[in-house]
Amino acid sequence: MTPDPSKAPPDEPSLAEFSAKAVIAGLVFGVIFGAANAYLGLHVGLTVSTSIPIAVLAVALFRVGSPLWGKSTILEANLAQTIGSASSSLATGTIFTIPALFLWGFVPPLWQVGTLALLGGILGICAMVPLRRLLIVQSSADLPYPEGKACAEVLRATERGAAGSTWIFVGLAVGAIVKLGLGALLLLPSEVGMGVPGLQNARLALELSPALLAVGFILGYRGSSVMVAGSLISAIVIVPLISQFGAGLAQPLAPETQKLIRDMSASEIWSRYVKYVGAGAVAAAGILTVVRTMPTMVQSLRAVMGGMRHGPDASSPALAPRVDRDVPGAVVLGGIALVVVVLAVVPGLFAGDLGFGPRALAALGVGIFGILFVAVSSRIVGLIGVSSNPTSGMTLVTLLGVSAIFVLLGWTEPAARATVLTVGTVVCIAASKAGDISQDLKTGFLVGATPARQQVGQFLAAGVACWAVAATVLALGTTYEFGSKELPAPQATLMRTVIEGVLSGSLPWGFVLTGSALGLTGALAGLPALSFAVGLYLPLASMATIFFGGLVRRIVDARRGGAAPIDGDSGVLCASGLIAGEGLAGVVLAATAAISGKKPSGEPFLTGTWGEIAALAVLAVCLWVLFRSARPAPR
C-alpha cells in the first residue's frame, strides 16, 4: 500500500480515495455487520462498534486483491470502513423501537421500516455536518473521539502489516459454523442447565453462543460480571420467591388471567412477571442515565451553539482545502427539510396511520428532538466514545416529551402509541448516526481524508444499509417472537413500557416499580445502572455466557500485565469475527425460514447428558479460540 497520505500534500491529485472498490467493499461489509448487529441487539440488547473490524477487513481485502485492481491507499480503506460502519447506527435505532410495534400487534411493511431508518440516517448526517469544524478540528485537544483515534491507528498498523488481522476470519468461521450446526442441523442443544436444590423453579443455565462469549470479552470482566449479577437475582431470587409465595394462590395473579402460579414453569414466571420487573429496572436506569448526563448534554449543546455563532476559524493555515471540504450547505438544509416534510406529508410512514395534524406535530418533534440530540451525541461521543453514548436515554426523553404532548391533545388511542414510537425510531437513529459519523470524521481527520467524500459515503451507506437492517428485523420478527426467550428485545420493551405508562396507564405497576427500586439500589451500590438492569431483564443463560467471555478477558489481561491497547488487540478482532459470523448465520436462517414458511424444529441429534457434554465442549473450544487469539506472543 502507499505511504500514509496524512503526510502527503493535501491536494495530491493521484491519491485514490472515493473508488469503486472502496464503495463496494464498504457497502458489502455494512450489510453483513449491520445484519449481525441487529441480530445481536435483539438477542442481548447490545450492539458493538464495527469500525475497527471493517477497517482490518478492508485492508486485508485490498491487499489480497492487489493483483487485480492494483495497490490501494489508506484513504480507500478509511472510506470503506466509513461506509461499512454506518450500518451499525441504523441497526441501533431500529432494534430499540420497531419490535415494540410487533408487541402491539402492528407488523410494519418493509418500505416503512426502511424509509424510517433512511430518514433517521439522513437527519443525523445533515445535522452533524455543520458541527464538524468545531468538534473535530477546533476542539481536537478537548475531544479525543477514542474509537475514531483507535481506528486511525488500526489503519496505519494494518497497512504496515501488523500481526493479528487473520483472527477476525477465524472468528467469522467459528461463529458461523456453530450457529449453523445448532440452528440448521440441530446437532446439539443450544442451552445447558440444571435446577438449584431447595429453590423452587430456580435454574442455572448456559447458552451455547460464540457471539455472547465475544460480547463478554469486549465488555471485559467488570461489565459482564455486573450483568450476570443482575440476571442471577432474577433467576435464583425473584423467580423462586414468586413460585413460593404464589403456590398457595387459588386465583391467577395479575397481569396473568388464566394460569395459576403453581402450574407455571420458570420461563412462564419470567414472561408473566419477571420481565416487568426487568423493564422497570431498565426504565429507571435509562432515566438515571439521562439525569446523570444532563449536565454534559447541556454543556455540549452550549458549546456547539457558541462555536457555531462564532463560526469556523477559516484563517487557520493548518487546514488545506481538500481536508476541510464538506458537502454543500444546500444539501445539509435540504436534507433536514426533506426529512420533516416527508414524515408530515406521506401517509402511513409514521405507524398508526393518523391524520395530517398528528403527523405534522410528530414530524416537528422529530426535527426538534433530532437536531438537539444530534448536537449532544456528536459531542458526547468525543468524550466517552460511541459504546457509552446514552442513545436509549435520548430516545426515552423524546418519547416522554412527545407522549406528554399527545396526552394534552387527547391523542391516546393505540394508533397514537405507534406514532410516538416511530418518532423515537427516527430520533434514535439520527442521534446514533451522528455519533458514528463523528468518529469516522475524526479518523479521516487523522489520516488526511476528505470530509465531503466521507459524508457522501455515509449517505450511500444509509441508502443501502437501511433496507438490509429493515429486512433483518422483519425476518427475525416474523420467524421468532419479539419479547420471547430467543429475542427479548429489551430496549424495545422498555420503549413500549414508557409509552403505555404515559398514554394508557395499563401496566402492572407493582412489578415495574419493584424493578425500578432494584435498579436504583444497584446504582446506589456503585454498579453501572444500565448493565445491571439489562441483566435483571435478560435470561441467565445469555448473561452467564457473556460472563465467561469476560472471565477470559480477565485472565488474558492478567497474563499481559494490563489491558492491551484497542488498536493492537487481536482478541477484540477475533471477538468481532465471532459476532459477525454468528449474526450473519442467524440472519440467513431467519431469512430461509421466512421464505419457506417454517423454521428448523425438533429434537437435537445429541440429547440428554451426552448432548450437554458435547455442547459444553463446543463452548470450551470457542473460549480457547478467544484466549488463543488474545494471549501475548511468547518472547
mmCIF file of N, CA and C in Angstrom, residues 417-462:
data_model
loop_
_atom_site.group_PDB
_atom_site.id
_atom_site.type_symbol
_atom_site.label_atom_id
_atom_site.label_comp_id
_atom_site.label_asym_id
_atom_site.label_seq_id
_atom_site.Cartn_x
_atom_site.Cartn_y
_atom_site.Cartn_z
ATOM 1 N N ARG A 417 -49.979 5.599 20.089
ATOM 2 C CA ARG A 417 -48.785 4.981 20.677
ATOM 3 C C ARG A 417 -47.781 4.598 19.592
ATOM 4 N N ALA A 418 -48.288 4.004 18.519
ATOM 5 C CA ALA A 418 -47.406 3.583 17.426
ATOM 6 C C ALA A 418 -46.737 4.788 16.771
ATOM 7 N N THR A 419 -47.480 5.891 16.635
ATOM 8 C CA THR A 419 -46.901 7.102 16.047
ATOM 9 C C THR A 419 -45.769 7.640 16.912
ATOM 10 N N VAL A 420 -46.019 7.719 18.223
ATOM 11 C CA VAL A 420 -44.990 8.213 19.142
ATOM 12 C C VAL A 420 -43.742 7.332 19.062
ATOM 13 N N LEU A 421 -43.947 6.018 18.994
ATOM 14 C CA LEU A 421 -42.807 5.105 18.933
ATOM 15 C C LEU A 421 -41.952 5.357 17.699
ATOM 16 N N THR A 422 -42.579 5.587 16.545
ATOM 17 C CA THR A 422 -41.796 5.777 15.326
ATOM 18 C C THR A 422 -41.132 7.157 15.280
ATOM 19 N N VAL A 423 -41.657 8.127 16.045
ATOM 20 C CA VAL A 423 -40.895 9.362 16.254
ATOM 21 C C VAL A 423 -39.574 9.022 16.930
ATOM 22 N N GLY A 424 -39.655 8.167 17.952
ATOM 23 C CA GLY A 424 -38.439 7.732 18.632
ATOM 24 C C GLY A 424 -37.489 6.981 17.722
ATOM 25 N N THR A 425 -38.039 6.223 16.764
ATOM 26 C CA THR A 425 -37.188 5.496 15.818
ATOM 27 C C THR A 425 -36.279 6.444 15.053
ATOM 28 N N VAL A 426 -36.858 7.475 14.458
ATOM 29 C CA VAL A 426 -36.084 8.407 13.634
ATOM 30 C C VAL A 426 -35.080 9.174 14.484
ATOM 31 N N VAL A 427 -35.496 9.647 15.659
ATOM 32 C CA VAL A 427 -34.589 10.419 16.520
ATOM 33 C C VAL A 427 -33.449 9.542 17.026
ATOM 34 N N CYS A 428 -33.773 8.309 17.420
ATOM 35 C CA CYS A 428 -32.737 7.401 17.915
ATOM 36 C C CYS A 428 -31.707 7.104 16.832
ATOM 37 N N ILE A 429 -32.162 6.855 15.616
ATOM 38 C CA ILE A 429 -31.229 6.591 14.514
ATOM 39 C C ILE A 429 -30.398 7.835 14.221
ATOM 40 N N ALA A 430 -31.014 9.023 14.234
ATOM 41 C CA ALA A 430 -30.279 10.256 13.963
ATOM 42 C C ALA A 430 -29.184 10.488 14.998
ATOM 43 N N ALA A 431 -29.504 10.314 16.288
ATOM 44 C CA ALA A 431 -28.504 10.515 17.339
ATOM 45 C C ALA A 431 -27.391 9.480 17.235
ATOM 46 N N SER A 432 -27.767 8.232 16.971
ATOM 47 C CA SER A 432 -26.760 7.177 16.828
ATOM 48 C C SER A 432 -25.889 7.417 15.599
ATOM 49 N N LYS A 433 -26.515 7.829 14.507
ATOM 50 C CA LYS A 433 -25.769 8.122 13.279
ATOM 51 C C LYS A 433 -24.788 9.270 13.495
ATOM 52 N N ALA A 434 -25.198 10.306 14.228
ATOM 53 C CA ALA A 434 -24.307 11.441 14.482
ATOM 54 C C ALA A 434 -23.064 11.003 15.242
ATOM 55 N N GLY A 435 -23.252 10.129 16.235
ATOM 56 C CA GLY A 435 -22.088 9.630 16.955
ATOM 57 C C GLY A 435 -21.165 8.828 16.068
ATOM 58 N N ASP A 436 -21.748 8.023 15.180
ATOM 59 C CA ASP A 436 -20.944 7.196 14.280
ATOM 60 C C ASP A 436 -20.150 8.040 13.292
ATOM 61 N N ILE A 437 -20.812 9.011 12.647
ATOM 62 C CA ILE A 437 -20.097 9.798 11.643
ATOM 63 C C ILE A 437 -19.061 10.706 12.302
ATOM 64 N N SER A 438 -19.299 11.116 13.549
ATOM 65 C CA SER A 438 -18.306 11.929 14.246
ATOM 66 C C SER A 438 -17.008 11.150 14.429
ATOM 67 N N GLN A 439 -17.118 9.894 14.847
ATOM 68 C CA GLN A 439 -15.914 9.071 14.998
ATOM 69 C C GLN A 439 -15.234 8.841 13.652
ATOM 70 N N ASP A 440 -16.026 8.613 12.602
ATOM 71 C CA ASP A 440 -15.440 8.395 11.272
ATOM 72 C C ASP A 440 -14.727 9.642 10.767
ATOM 73 N N LEU A 441 -15.327 10.812 10.992
ATOM 74 C CA LEU A 441 -14.681 12.049 10.557
ATOM 75 C C LEU A 441 -13.408 12.314 11.346
ATOM 76 N N LYS A 442 -13.373 11.885 12.614
ATOM 77 C CA LYS A 442 -12.140 12.005 13.391
ATOM 78 C C LYS A 442 -11.055 11.118 12.801
ATOM 79 N N THR A 443 -11.417 9.894 12.446
ATOM 80 C CA THR A 443 -10.457 9.002 11.791
ATOM 81 C C THR A 443 -9.941 9.631 10.506
ATOM 82 N N GLY A 444 -10.869 10.154 9.705
ATOM 83 C CA GLY A 444 -10.467 10.803 8.461
ATOM 84 C C GLY A 444 -9.575 12.004 8.689
ATOM 85 N N PHE A 445 -9.862 12.781 9.726
ATOM 86 C CA PHE A 445 -9.029 13.944 10.056
ATOM 87 C C PHE A 445 -7.602 13.517 10.371
ATOM 88 N N LEU A 446 -7.442 12.375 11.041
ATOM 89 C CA LEU A 446 -6.126 11.912 11.452
ATOM 90 C C LEU A 446 -5.337 11.280 10.302
ATOM 91 N N VAL A 447 -6.035 10.728 9.304
ATOM 92 C CA VAL A 447 -5.315 10.088 8.202
ATOM 93 C C VAL A 447 -5.318 10.933 6.933
ATOM 94 N N GLY A 448 -5.892 12.137 6.986
ATOM 95 C CA GLY A 448 -5.848 13.033 5.834
ATOM 96 C C GLY A 448 -6.920 12.785 4.800
ATOM 97 N N ALA A 449 -8.119 12.342 5.229
ATOM 98 C CA ALA A 449 -9.202 12.069 4.290
ATOM 99 C C ALA A 449 -9.959 13.341 3.943
ATOM 100 N N THR A 450 -10.823 13.233 2.950
ATOM 101 C CA THR A 450 -11.664 14.348 2.525
ATOM 102 C C THR A 450 -13.024 14.230 3.191
ATOM 103 N N PRO A 451 -13.408 15.168 4.081
ATOM 104 C CA PRO A 451 -14.695 15.051 4.794
ATOM 105 C C PRO A 451 -15.896 14.910 3.870
ATOM 106 N N ALA A 452 -15.923 15.684 2.780
ATOM 107 C CA ALA A 452 -17.074 15.620 1.883
ATOM 108 C C ALA A 452 -17.251 14.226 1.301
ATOM 109 N N ARG A 453 -16.150 13.568 0.969
ATOM 110 C CA ARG A 453 -16.256 12.215 0.419
ATOM 111 C C ARG A 453 -16.734 11.228 1.475
ATOM 112 N N GLN A 454 -16.285 11.401 2.698
ATOM 113 C CA GLN A 454 -16.784 10.550 3.775
ATOM 114 C C GLN A 454 -18.285 10.767 3.989
ATOM 115 N N GLN A 455 -18.710 12.012 3.918
ATOM 116 C CA GLN A 455 -20.126 12.316 4.121
ATOM 117 C C GLN A 455 -20.988 11.743 3.002
ATOM 118 N N VAL A 456 -20.500 11.834 1.761
ATOM 119 C CA VAL A 456 -21.216 11.208 0.645
ATOM 120 C C VAL A 456 -21.278 9.700 0.835
ATOM 121 N N GLY A 457 -20.167 9.124 1.307
ATOM 122 C CA GLY A 457 -20.146 7.695 1.586
ATOM 123 C C GLY A 457 -21.163 7.301 2.633
ATOM 124 N N GLN A 458 -21.335 8.140 3.654
ATOM 125 C CA GLN A 458 -22.332 7.872 4.682
ATOM 126 C C GLN A 458 -23.752 7.922 4.102
ATOM 127 N N PHE A 459 -24.007 8.878 3.203
ATOM 128 C CA PHE A 459 -25.321 8.934 2.554
ATOM 129 C C PHE A 459 -25.578 7.656 1.755
ATOM 130 N N LEU A 460 -24.568 7.209 1.004
ATOM 131 C CA LEU A 460 -24.708 5.978 0.236
ATOM 132 C C LEU A 460 -24.986 4.792 1.155
ATOM 133 N N ALA A 461 -24.243 4.733 2.249
ATOM 134 C CA ALA A 461 -24.404 3.625 3.187
ATOM 135 C C ALA A 461 -25.803 3.617 3.790
ATOM 136 N N ALA A 462 -26.307 4.803 4.161
ATOM 137 C CA ALA A 462 -27.654 4.878 4.724
ATOM 138 C C ALA A 462 -28.693 4.402 3.716
#
